[in-house]
Short mmCIF file of C-alpha atoms in Angstrom, two decimals:
data_model
loop_
_atom_site.label_atom_id
_atom_site.label_comp_id
_atom_site.label_asym_id
_atom_site.label_seq_id
_atom_site.Cartn_x
_atom_site.Cartn_y
_atom_site.Cartn_z
CA MET A 1 21.09 -137.36 53.58
CA LEU A 2 23.88 -135.45 51.78
CA ILE A 3 23.46 -131.71 50.78
CA LEU A 4 25.19 -130.08 47.82
CA PHE A 5 25.50 -126.34 48.34
CA GLU A 6 27.28 -123.83 46.01
CA THR A 7 29.11 -120.86 47.70
CA SER A 8 31.53 -118.21 46.47
CA LEU A 9 34.27 -120.11 48.32
CA GLY A 10 33.59 -123.42 46.57
CA VAL A 11 31.14 -126.34 46.34
CA THR A 12 30.41 -127.80 49.71
CA LEU A 13 28.93 -131.16 50.68
CA PHE A 14 27.14 -131.42 54.07
CA LYS A 15 25.71 -134.40 55.85
CA LEU A 16 22.33 -134.09 57.54
CA LYS A 17 21.43 -136.06 60.70
CA ASP A 18 19.22 -139.10 59.86
CA GLY A 19 15.46 -138.52 60.23
CA LYS A 20 15.62 -134.73 60.38
CA MET A 21 14.58 -134.23 56.80
CA THR A 22 10.89 -134.85 57.59
CA ASP A 23 10.94 -132.71 60.71
CA PRO A 24 8.35 -129.84 60.34
CA ASN A 25 10.32 -127.65 62.79
CA LEU A 26 13.63 -128.06 60.83
CA PHE A 27 14.06 -124.38 60.05
CA LYS A 28 13.47 -123.28 63.67
CA GLU A 29 16.42 -125.50 64.75
CA PHE A 30 18.74 -123.46 62.42
CA GLU A 31 18.12 -120.36 64.50
CA ASP A 32 20.66 -121.40 67.04
CA SER A 33 24.21 -122.02 65.80
CA GLU A 34 24.79 -124.85 68.15
CA SER A 35 21.69 -126.63 67.00
CA ALA A 36 22.71 -126.08 63.43
CA SER A 37 26.21 -127.51 64.09
CA SER A 38 24.64 -130.58 65.63
CA LEU A 39 22.29 -131.09 62.73
CA LEU A 40 24.75 -130.59 59.85
CA LYS A 41 28.32 -131.65 59.48
CA LEU A 42 30.75 -130.57 56.70
CA LYS A 43 31.81 -133.70 54.89
CA ALA A 44 33.93 -132.23 52.00
CA ILE A 45 34.57 -128.94 50.12
CA HIS A 46 35.74 -128.24 46.63
CA LYS A 47 37.49 -124.80 46.76
CA PHE A 48 37.93 -122.54 43.81
CA ASN A 49 41.61 -121.75 43.15
CA SER A 50 40.82 -118.48 41.28
CA THR A 51 38.04 -116.16 40.22
CA THR A 52 38.29 -117.49 36.65
CA GLU A 53 37.72 -121.03 37.85
CA ALA A 54 34.91 -119.93 40.13
CA LEU A 55 33.26 -118.08 37.15
CA GLU A 56 33.48 -121.13 34.92
CA ASP A 57 32.13 -123.54 37.54
CA ILE A 58 29.24 -121.33 38.68
CA THR A 59 28.25 -120.56 35.09
CA SER A 60 28.17 -124.27 34.33
CA LEU A 61 26.12 -124.97 37.38
CA GLN A 62 23.56 -122.29 36.50
CA ASP A 63 23.18 -123.85 33.05
CA GLY A 64 22.56 -127.27 34.56
CA LYS A 65 25.97 -128.63 33.41
CA LEU A 66 28.37 -130.72 35.50
CA THR A 67 32.08 -129.84 35.15
CA LYS A 68 34.82 -132.44 35.19
CA SER A 69 36.18 -131.22 38.53
CA LEU A 70 32.81 -131.24 40.20
CA LYS A 71 31.95 -134.60 38.78
CA LYS A 72 35.19 -136.11 40.18
CA PHE A 73 34.49 -134.37 43.50
CA LEU A 74 31.02 -135.95 43.80
CA GLN A 75 32.26 -139.35 42.68
CA ASP A 76 34.92 -139.39 45.37
CA ASN A 77 32.63 -138.36 48.18
CA ILE A 78 29.32 -140.07 47.22
CA GLN A 79 30.53 -143.33 45.71
CA SER A 80 30.41 -145.19 49.11
CA ASP A 81 27.08 -143.80 50.26
CA LYS A 82 25.09 -143.54 47.02
CA LYS A 83 23.09 -146.73 47.60
CA THR A 84 22.03 -145.73 51.14
CA GLN A 85 22.09 -141.97 50.95
CA SER A 86 20.14 -139.42 48.93
CA LEU A 87 21.58 -136.06 47.61
CA ALA A 88 19.68 -132.80 48.06
CA VAL A 89 20.31 -130.20 45.22
CA MET A 90 18.80 -126.74 44.99
CA ASP A 91 18.58 -126.50 41.16
CA PRO A 92 16.20 -129.03 39.54
CA LYS A 93 18.02 -128.86 36.24
CA LEU A 94 21.35 -129.66 37.91
CA ALA A 95 19.67 -132.39 39.91
CA SER A 96 18.53 -134.19 36.78
CA THR A 97 22.01 -133.95 35.22
CA ILE A 98 23.63 -135.44 38.39
CA ALA A 99 21.03 -138.23 38.55
CA GLN A 100 21.72 -139.17 34.87
CA LYS A 101 25.55 -139.17 35.08
CA LEU A 102 26.20 -140.47 38.62
CA ASP A 103 23.19 -142.73 39.18
CA VAL A 104 22.38 -141.11 42.50
CA ASN A 105 19.01 -140.65 44.24
CA VAL A 106 18.64 -136.88 44.00
CA VAL A 107 16.02 -134.81 45.76
CA SER A 108 15.06 -131.33 44.52
CA ASP A 109 11.58 -130.23 45.43
CA SER A 110 9.70 -128.08 47.86
CA THR A 111 10.67 -130.23 50.84
CA THR A 112 14.34 -128.93 50.66
CA ILE A 113 13.47 -125.15 50.72
CA ASP A 114 13.59 -124.81 54.51
CA LEU A 115 16.81 -126.85 54.58
CA PHE A 116 18.67 -124.57 52.16
CA ARG A 117 17.32 -121.43 53.90
CA GLY A 118 18.65 -122.55 57.28
CA LEU A 119 22.00 -123.70 55.76
CA ARG A 120 22.46 -120.22 54.12
CA SER A 121 21.75 -118.41 57.39
CA GLN A 122 24.30 -120.47 59.40
CA LEU A 123 27.00 -120.89 56.71
CA PRO A 124 29.79 -119.08 58.53
CA ASN A 125 29.31 -121.26 61.73
CA LEU A 126 29.21 -124.43 59.55
CA LEU A 127 32.50 -123.51 57.75
CA ASN A 128 35.10 -123.51 60.47
CA GLY A 129 37.57 -120.62 60.31
CA ILE A 130 35.56 -118.56 57.75
CA GLN A 131 34.22 -115.14 58.74
CA GLN A 132 31.00 -113.59 57.37
CA SER A 133 32.95 -110.58 56.06
CA ASP A 134 35.19 -112.84 53.98
CA ILE A 135 32.19 -114.65 52.48
CA ASP A 136 30.61 -111.33 51.59
CA THR A 137 33.76 -110.04 49.89
CA MET A 138 34.13 -113.24 47.83
CA SER A 139 30.42 -113.16 46.97
CA LEU A 140 30.70 -109.49 45.73
CA GLY A 141 33.74 -110.23 43.55
CA LEU A 142 32.19 -113.34 42.02
CA SER A 143 28.85 -111.51 41.35
CA HIS A 144 30.67 -108.69 39.55
CA SER A 145 32.64 -111.13 37.40
CA LEU A 146 29.52 -113.14 36.62
CA SER A 147 27.56 -109.98 35.63
CA ARG A 148 30.34 -108.73 33.32
CA PHE A 149 30.50 -112.13 31.70
CA LYS A 150 26.73 -112.26 31.05
CA LEU A 151 26.68 -108.78 29.64
CA ARG A 152 29.55 -109.37 27.31
CA PHE A 153 28.30 -112.71 26.00
CA SER A 154 24.54 -112.26 26.20
CA PRO A 155 22.76 -113.62 23.06
CA ASP A 156 20.07 -111.05 23.71
CA LYS A 157 22.48 -108.22 22.94
CA VAL A 158 23.40 -109.33 19.39
CA ASP A 159 20.54 -107.26 17.93
CA VAL A 160 22.30 -104.07 19.14
CA MET A 161 24.66 -104.41 16.21
CA VAL A 162 21.64 -104.45 13.87
CA ILE A 163 20.12 -101.37 15.52
CA GLN A 164 23.32 -99.41 15.15
CA ALA A 165 23.91 -100.56 11.57
CA ILE A 166 20.45 -99.57 10.30
CA ALA A 167 20.68 -96.21 12.05
CA LEU A 168 24.11 -95.58 10.44
CA LEU A 169 22.72 -96.68 7.04
CA ASP A 170 19.94 -94.12 7.19
CA ASP A 171 22.45 -91.39 8.21
CA LEU A 172 24.72 -92.34 5.27
CA ASP A 173 21.84 -92.15 2.87
CA LYS A 174 21.10 -88.55 4.08
CA GLU A 175 24.72 -87.44 3.91
CA LEU A 176 25.26 -89.10 0.56
CA ASN A 177 22.26 -87.27 -0.95
CA ILE A 178 23.44 -83.92 0.49
CA TYR A 179 27.00 -84.33 -0.75
CA ALA A 180 25.88 -85.52 -4.26
CA MET A 181 23.50 -82.63 -4.53
CA ARG A 182 26.38 -80.24 -3.63
CA VAL A 183 28.65 -81.79 -6.21
CA LYS A 184 26.09 -81.35 -8.95
CA GLU A 185 25.41 -77.70 -8.03
CA TRP A 186 29.08 -76.85 -7.70
CA TYR A 187 30.34 -78.55 -10.87
CA GLY A 188 27.15 -77.48 -12.69
CA TRP A 189 28.57 -73.94 -12.98
CA HIS A 190 31.37 -75.41 -15.03
CA PHE A 191 29.45 -78.05 -17.01
CA PRO A 192 25.64 -77.57 -16.55
CA GLU A 193 24.66 -79.92 -19.44
CA MET A 194 26.18 -82.90 -17.67
CA ALA A 195 23.44 -83.12 -14.96
CA LYS A 196 20.77 -83.62 -17.67
CA ILE A 197 22.71 -86.48 -19.29
CA ILE A 198 23.88 -88.32 -16.12
CA SER A 199 21.24 -88.89 -13.53
CA ASP A 200 23.17 -91.33 -11.32
CA ASN A 201 25.01 -89.48 -8.44
CA ILE A 202 27.83 -91.97 -8.13
CA ALA A 203 28.54 -92.11 -11.88
CA TYR A 204 28.49 -88.26 -11.88
CA ALA A 205 31.11 -88.14 -9.15
CA LYS A 206 33.32 -90.79 -10.82
CA ILE A 207 33.35 -88.92 -14.14
CA ILE A 208 34.43 -85.74 -12.37
CA LYS A 209 37.22 -87.72 -10.63
CA LEU A 210 38.43 -89.10 -13.90
CA ALA A 211 38.26 -86.03 -16.09
CA GLY A 212 38.39 -83.02 -13.80
CA PHE A 213 37.83 -80.01 -16.20
CA ARG A 214 35.18 -80.41 -18.86
CA THR A 215 37.77 -79.87 -21.50
CA ASN A 216 39.39 -83.16 -20.64
CA ILE A 217 36.09 -85.18 -21.02
CA PRO A 218 36.34 -85.63 -24.86
CA GLN A 219 39.81 -87.22 -24.40
CA THR A 220 38.78 -89.36 -21.34
CA ASP A 221 37.77 -93.00 -21.72
CA LEU A 222 34.40 -93.44 -19.98
CA SER A 223 33.45 -96.84 -21.40
CA GLY A 224 33.79 -98.47 -18.00
CA LEU A 225 31.23 -96.11 -16.47
CA LEU A 226 28.72 -95.26 -19.11
CA PRO A 227 27.08 -96.95 -22.11
CA GLU A 228 28.32 -95.91 -25.56
CA ASP A 229 25.43 -93.58 -26.35
CA LEU A 230 25.72 -91.67 -23.07
CA GLU A 231 29.48 -91.46 -23.46
CA GLN A 232 29.08 -89.98 -26.93
CA ALA A 233 26.42 -87.54 -25.75
CA ILE A 234 28.48 -86.23 -22.85
CA LYS A 235 31.52 -85.73 -25.00
CA VAL A 236 29.48 -83.79 -27.50
CA ALA A 237 27.94 -81.70 -24.77
CA ALA A 238 31.43 -80.93 -23.27
CA ASN A 239 32.58 -79.39 -26.59
CA ILE A 240 29.62 -77.00 -26.88
CA SER A 241 29.04 -76.33 -23.21
CA MET A 242 28.18 -72.78 -22.10
CA GLY A 243 29.46 -73.21 -18.59
CA THR A 244 31.80 -70.78 -16.91
CA GLU A 245 35.56 -71.31 -16.55
CA ILE A 246 36.94 -72.34 -13.08
CA SER A 247 40.41 -72.30 -11.58
CA GLN A 248 42.56 -75.24 -10.49
CA THR A 249 41.84 -74.53 -6.85
CA ASP A 250 38.14 -74.83 -7.51
CA ILE A 251 38.44 -78.14 -9.31
CA ASP A 252 40.63 -79.50 -6.52
CA HIS A 253 37.88 -78.89 -3.94
CA ILE A 254 35.28 -80.37 -6.28
CA LEU A 255 37.44 -83.46 -6.71
CA ASP A 256 37.86 -83.87 -2.97
CA LEU A 257 34.08 -83.69 -2.49
CA SER A 258 33.59 -86.22 -5.34
CA GLU A 259 36.04 -88.58 -3.65
CA GLN A 260 34.00 -88.22 -0.43
CA VAL A 261 30.84 -89.16 -2.29
CA ILE A 262 32.47 -92.21 -3.84
CA SER A 263 33.97 -93.40 -0.50
CA ILE A 264 30.70 -92.95 1.34
CA SER A 265 28.90 -94.93 -1.38
CA ASN A 266 31.44 -97.72 -1.08
CA TYR A 267 31.19 -97.88 2.64
CA ARG A 268 27.37 -97.88 2.42
CA SER A 269 27.57 -100.97 0.19
CA GLU A 270 29.82 -102.71 2.72
CA LEU A 271 27.54 -101.74 5.63
CA TYR A 272 24.54 -103.08 3.78
CA ASP A 273 26.25 -106.42 3.28
CA TYR A 274 27.14 -106.51 6.94
CA LEU A 275 23.50 -105.73 7.88
CA LYS A 276 22.26 -108.44 5.60
CA ASN A 277 24.57 -111.05 7.11
CA ARG A 278 23.70 -110.06 10.63
CA MET A 279 19.96 -110.18 10.01
CA ASN A 280 20.24 -113.62 8.36
CA ALA A 281 22.13 -114.74 11.50
CA ILE A 282 19.89 -113.40 14.23
CA ALA A 283 16.48 -113.20 12.58
CA PRO A 284 16.41 -115.50 9.43
CA ASN A 285 12.63 -116.00 9.35
CA LEU A 286 11.92 -112.31 9.83
CA THR A 287 14.40 -111.47 7.02
CA ALA A 288 12.92 -113.99 4.64
CA LEU A 289 9.45 -112.59 5.25
CA VAL A 290 9.87 -108.78 5.09
CA GLY A 291 13.44 -108.25 3.99
CA GLU A 292 16.63 -107.01 5.73
CA LEU A 293 15.85 -103.29 5.85
CA VAL A 294 12.25 -103.53 6.99
CA GLY A 295 13.16 -106.27 9.60
CA ALA A 296 16.08 -104.14 10.91
CA ARG A 297 13.86 -101.05 11.17
CA LEU A 298 11.20 -102.98 13.09
CA ILE A 299 13.84 -104.28 15.54
CA SER A 300 15.31 -100.82 15.89
CA HIS A 301 11.95 -99.20 16.52
CA ALA A 302 10.96 -101.84 19.04
CA GLY A 303 14.32 -101.67 20.85
CA SER A 304 15.33 -105.32 20.49
CA LEU A 305 14.26 -108.55 18.85
CA THR A 306 12.85 -109.85 22.14
CA THR A 307 10.74 -106.75 22.61
CA LEU A 308 9.51 -107.04 19.05
CA ALA A 309 8.62 -110.70 19.64
CA LYS A 310 6.45 -109.69 22.62
CA TYR A 311 4.36 -107.25 20.60
CA PRO A 312 0.97 -108.47 19.18
CA ALA A 313 0.38 -108.40 15.46
CA SER A 314 -1.85 -105.30 15.73
CA THR A 315 1.10 -103.34 17.23
CA VAL A 316 3.53 -104.67 14.69
CA GLN A 317 1.17 -103.55 11.87
CA ILE A 318 1.16 -99.82 12.92
CA LEU A 319 4.73 -99.75 14.35
CA GLY A 320 6.20 -96.51 13.20
CA ALA A 321 2.90 -94.74 12.76
CA GLU A 322 2.25 -93.82 16.41
CA LYS A 323 1.95 -90.15 15.72
CA ALA A 324 -0.76 -90.69 13.12
CA LEU A 325 -2.49 -93.26 15.37
CA PHE A 326 -2.83 -90.91 18.35
CA ARG A 327 -3.83 -88.00 16.11
CA ALA A 328 -6.60 -90.17 14.65
CA LEU A 329 -7.74 -91.22 18.14
CA LYS A 330 -7.73 -87.63 19.34
CA THR A 331 -9.71 -86.30 16.33
CA LYS A 332 -11.92 -89.43 16.09
CA HIS A 333 -10.80 -90.17 12.49
CA ASP A 334 -9.81 -93.50 10.86
CA THR A 335 -6.73 -95.05 12.37
CA PRO A 336 -3.69 -95.82 10.13
CA LYS A 337 -3.55 -99.23 8.44
CA TYR A 338 0.23 -99.63 8.38
CA GLY A 339 3.53 -98.15 9.51
CA LEU A 340 7.06 -99.40 8.75
CA ILE A 341 5.54 -102.65 7.42
CA TYR A 342 4.24 -100.66 4.43
CA HIS A 343 7.71 -100.81 2.84
CA ALA A 344 7.75 -104.59 2.70
CA SER A 345 7.58 -105.97 -0.73
CA LEU A 346 4.43 -107.99 -0.05
CA VAL A 347 2.52 -104.92 0.99
CA GLY A 348 4.04 -102.71 -1.74
CA SER A 349 3.13 -105.13 -4.53
CA ALA A 350 -0.56 -105.33 -3.45
CA PRO A 351 -3.17 -103.17 -5.16
CA GLN A 352 -4.34 -100.06 -3.30
CA LYS A 353 -7.59 -101.64 -2.22
CA LEU A 354 -5.77 -104.63 -0.72
CA LYS A 355 -2.88 -102.84 1.02
CA GLY A 356 -4.66 -102.69 4.37
CA LYS A 357 -5.61 -106.30 4.37
CA MET A 358 -2.22 -107.32 3.12
CA ALA A 359 -0.54 -105.28 5.89
CA ARG A 360 -2.64 -107.02 8.56
CA MET A 361 -1.70 -110.49 7.26
CA VAL A 362 1.96 -109.63 6.92
CA ALA A 363 1.94 -108.23 10.48
CA THR A 364 0.51 -111.52 11.75
CA LYS A 365 3.18 -113.58 10.09
CA THR A 366 5.93 -111.09 11.11
CA SER A 367 4.90 -111.46 14.70
CA LEU A 368 5.13 -115.28 14.57
CA SER A 369 8.48 -115.16 12.68
CA SER A 370 10.05 -112.71 15.25
CA ARG A 371 8.84 -114.95 18.08
CA LEU A 372 10.42 -118.01 16.59
CA ASP A 373 13.70 -116.14 15.96
CA ALA A 374 13.90 -114.63 19.39
CA LEU A 375 12.40 -117.22 21.73
CA ALA A 376 13.09 -120.62 20.15
CA ASP A 377 15.75 -122.61 21.93
CA ALA A 378 18.98 -123.84 20.33
CA GLU A 379 17.70 -127.38 19.88
CA THR A 380 14.61 -126.19 17.99
CA LYS A 381 16.66 -123.94 15.76
CA SER A 382 19.10 -126.77 14.99
CA ASP A 383 16.38 -129.15 14.04
CA MET A 384 15.14 -126.95 11.17
CA SER A 385 16.86 -124.92 8.52
CA SER A 386 17.55 -121.21 9.15
CA ALA A 387 14.51 -119.65 7.40
CA THR A 388 12.10 -122.48 6.62
CA ILE A 389 9.09 -120.97 8.47
CA GLY A 390 9.70 -117.53 6.98
CA LEU A 391 9.88 -118.85 3.45
CA GLU A 392 6.73 -120.96 3.92
CA GLN A 393 4.86 -117.97 5.29
CA ARG A 394 5.99 -115.72 2.42
CA ALA A 395 4.84 -118.29 -0.14
CA SER A 396 1.48 -118.63 1.54
CA LEU A 397 0.99 -114.87 1.62
CA GLU A 398 1.90 -114.52 -2.02
CA SER A 399 -0.63 -117.13 -3.00
CA ARG A 400 -3.25 -115.46 -0.83
CA LEU A 401 -2.51 -112.16 -2.52
CA ARG A 402 -3.03 -113.70 -5.93
CA ALA A 403 -6.31 -115.15 -4.85
CA LEU A 404 -7.53 -111.76 -3.58
CA GLU A 405 -6.47 -110.07 -6.83
CA ARG A 406 -8.44 -112.66 -8.77
CA SER A 407 -11.51 -112.11 -6.62
CA ILE A 408 -11.24 -108.34 -7.22
CA GLY A 409 -10.98 -108.93 -10.95
CA ILE A 410 -14.14 -111.05 -10.97
CA GLN A 411 -16.05 -108.49 -8.93
CA ARG A 412 -14.88 -105.74 -11.24
CA THR A 413 -16.10 -107.74 -14.28
CA ARG A 414 -19.56 -108.15 -12.67
CA ASN A 415 -19.88 -104.47 -11.99
CA GLU A 416 -18.97 -103.65 -15.60
CA ALA A 417 -21.61 -106.17 -16.77
CA ASP A 418 -24.20 -104.59 -14.57
CA VAL A 419 -23.31 -101.15 -15.89
CA GLY A 420 -23.50 -102.41 -19.44
CA ALA A 421 -27.02 -103.88 -18.81
CA LYS A 422 -28.25 -100.58 -17.40
CA LYS A 423 -26.92 -98.69 -20.46
CA GLN A 424 -28.52 -101.18 -22.77
CA SER A 425 -31.91 -100.76 -20.96
CA LYS A 426 -31.64 -97.00 -21.26
CA PHE A 427 -30.92 -97.21 -24.92
CA GLU A 428 -33.95 -99.42 -25.39
CA TYR A 429 -36.13 -96.91 -23.67
CA GLU A 430 -34.79 -93.98 -25.72
CA THR A 431 -35.38 -95.68 -29.04
CA ASN A 432 -38.39 -96.66 -30.92
CA GLY A 433 -39.18 -100.26 -31.65
CA ASN A 434 -37.42 -100.11 -35.03
CA GLY A 435 -34.06 -98.87 -33.50
CA THR A 436 -34.36 -95.23 -34.37
CA TYR A 437 -34.02 -92.45 -31.70
CA ASN A 438 -37.22 -91.35 -29.90
CA THR A 439 -37.22 -87.52 -29.84
CA ASN A 440 -40.24 -87.46 -27.49
CA THR A 441 -38.10 -88.63 -24.56
CA ASP A 442 -35.69 -85.71 -24.58
CA ASN A 443 -34.98 -84.11 -21.19
CA LEU A 444 -37.32 -86.62 -19.43
CA LEU A 445 -36.60 -89.21 -16.78
CA PRO A 446 -37.47 -92.82 -17.69
CA THR A 447 -40.34 -92.91 -15.16
CA GLN A 448 -41.63 -89.35 -15.76
CA PRO A 449 -44.73 -89.13 -18.11
CA THR A 450 -45.06 -86.32 -20.50
CA ALA A 451 -46.84 -83.31 -18.87
CA PRO A 452 -50.24 -82.50 -20.47
CA ALA A 453 -50.57 -79.18 -22.15
CA THR A 454 -52.40 -76.57 -20.13
CA GLU A 455 -54.21 -73.50 -21.14
CA GLU A 456 -52.27 -70.19 -20.63
CA ASN A 457 -53.84 -67.08 -19.08
CA GLY A 458 -53.45 -63.61 -20.18
CA ASP A 459 -50.38 -63.01 -17.93
CA GLY A 460 -48.41 -65.70 -19.83
CA LEU A 461 -48.67 -68.28 -16.90
CA THR A 462 -50.43 -71.56 -16.86
CA GLU A 463 -53.19 -72.24 -14.34
CA LYS A 464 -50.93 -74.28 -12.09
CA GLU A 465 -48.19 -71.69 -12.02
CA ARG A 466 -50.73 -68.88 -11.32
CA ARG A 467 -52.10 -70.81 -8.27
CA LYS A 468 -48.62 -71.33 -6.81
CA ALA A 469 -47.88 -67.60 -7.24
CA GLU A 470 -51.05 -66.66 -5.42
CA LYS A 471 -50.16 -68.99 -2.51
CA LYS A 472 -46.72 -67.41 -2.26
CA ALA A 473 -48.16 -63.93 -2.18
CA ALA A 474 -50.72 -64.88 0.47
CA LYS A 475 -48.01 -66.50 2.65
CA ALA A 476 -45.79 -63.44 2.39
CA ALA A 477 -48.70 -61.16 3.39
CA ARG A 478 -49.55 -63.35 6.45
CA LYS A 479 -45.97 -63.17 7.63
CA SER A 480 -45.67 -59.47 7.20
CA LEU A 481 -48.93 -58.65 8.95
CA GLY A 482 -49.41 -60.94 11.91
CA GLY A 483 -47.03 -63.82 11.76
CA ALA A 484 -44.44 -62.24 14.15
CA GLU A 485 -46.78 -61.27 17.03
CA GLU A 486 -48.57 -64.55 17.66
CA GLU A 487 -47.25 -68.06 17.68
CA ALA A 488 -48.45 -70.29 14.92
CA THR A 489 -50.73 -73.15 15.76
CA PRO A 490 -49.76 -76.78 14.82
CA SER A 491 -52.30 -76.66 11.99
CA SER A 492 -50.82 -73.47 10.65
CA LYS A 493 -47.38 -74.94 10.94
CA LYS A 494 -48.50 -77.93 9.00
CA ARG A 495 -50.05 -75.67 6.35
CA SER A 496 -46.77 -73.67 6.13
CA ARG A 497 -44.79 -76.88 5.71
CA ASP A 498 -47.16 -77.89 2.89
CA ASP A 499 -46.67 -74.51 1.38
CA ASP A 500 -42.95 -74.73 1.64
CA GLU A 501 -43.05 -78.17 -0.03
CA GLU A 502 -45.10 -76.72 -2.85
CA GLU A 503 -42.60 -73.84 -3.10
CA ASP A 504 -39.73 -76.15 -3.34
CA ALA A 505 -41.50 -78.16 -6.04
CA SER A 506 -41.90 -75.08 -8.12
CA PRO A 507 -38.99 -74.28 -10.39
CA LYS A 508 -39.83 -70.58 -10.38
CA LYS A 509 -37.45 -68.24 -8.48
CA GLU A 510 -38.56 -65.92 -5.67
CA THR A 511 -39.46 -62.36 -6.67
CA LYS A 512 -38.09 -59.17 -5.19
CA GLU A 513 -41.35 -58.26 -3.37
CA GLU A 514 -41.42 -61.69 -1.81
CA LYS A 515 -37.85 -61.47 -0.61
CA LYS A 516 -38.53 -58.01 0.86
CA ALA A 517 -41.62 -59.31 2.65
CA ARG A 518 -39.69 -62.32 4.00
CA LYS A 519 -36.93 -60.15 5.38
CA GLU A 520 -39.40 -57.86 7.12
CA ALA A 521 -41.08 -60.82 8.67
CA LYS A 522 -37.76 -62.15 10.04
CA ARG A 523 -36.92 -58.66 11.35
CA ALA A 524 -40.36 -58.41 13.17
CA LYS A 525 -39.93 -61.91 14.62
CA LYS A 526 -36.52 -60.99 16.00
CA ALA A 527 -37.98 -57.79 17.57
CA ALA A 528 -40.79 -59.78 19.20
CA LYS A 529 -38.31 -62.26 20.71
CA SER A 530 -36.18 -59.49 22.08
CA GLU A 531 -39.23 -57.93 23.78
#
């Protein structure tokens, strides 16, 4: 059996003694250097001429690719023995490539683990004239070069550009608003009427840059910046303005600040185009679903596209609302329904009642799109167009939103019909049979019968009201005399509850004497408890 082994020195080819591959004590025989030398024999070695060549060959071998130099090396040394010998390779992916291109019987499974472990431990003794320190030095140099190469050209680090771009875009928006506000306040002392006519900050700064003093505005051509009606309005306002006069030094500084606003605005437009192109390149499906800005903010908040792809849909839905989430959990209130995903057009266009449901559905599709963009291999991405899945998911969500809006409209129509039916029944109750209004039902509930007239007593109260007043007076007297010293029995409690219910049913207010008696009873009860 032949053994292919990669080292920092080069690619080596060893020949194993026949029959030893199936020996269960094969690894123990490698403990002794003499036994290892008797088992293995160096047949050929392909040395690396430089660190650059070593880096290229090792990178190709790790990817399972066979370089031209290695292919020629194997053909020269295996051609004569390929029918009778088998080749042991550590990497299964590289083993399948060698088997396809060289038509060799390749072995790469668990039976070769002990063989490679023993070979690695006795490598200096098997390579004549090579010291262990030299192998360690070459391994360290090659590992550093390989690490630098992977960090520089790692596809996982492409989203760092998107993270930096969206952060800079937010900073530019803040600075642009601050500078534009300062320009309006500063120039407003000279021409205060202009801020009411021109609302766009960039157009405001460009007019200042073209005209300078307000006295120059009537002679300045502003047709390229403003419509005809606004241009006429601002020229009329400049002639009758009540602003203060400023010096040439003042206008110079205002012009410099206006140029800064214009330049920042132009750079922001360029940065947005750059961000749009980068998002379409690294996350086309995510961009098609939620847009460039929302997708970039999700990636920035997660840390990377790969990290975002690992999040479940429930986390994507509230990403950016962590503070509100933990506050709701701490205070036992309702948790937030959406975070950064609220700014997506699909969620923003939904009615208020459907925003939570729409955010949940968009978060589900966002999670799937980010996983496809981050974790799909190159072959899968090449088989389909750049944003096919994202566009399909967006179309399905839009159709789902329209269906939900229709269902809400139908339900609203039913509710309105029910309310109309109730109003109609009330109208029928309040009218006579001939359609005229029934005055006998004023101030009465539909199920309340008209109270029969009762005979009044000499004090101006009806018999029912007089009985209730007597019960209240008796209850107040009981409380003031003996209700505080002895505990009430269940039957008395029940009677008092009945009395309370009768009191609540009575619309008459409590008199001053009853209030005074109730307060004295409470005071006596507190004194009894304290004793």
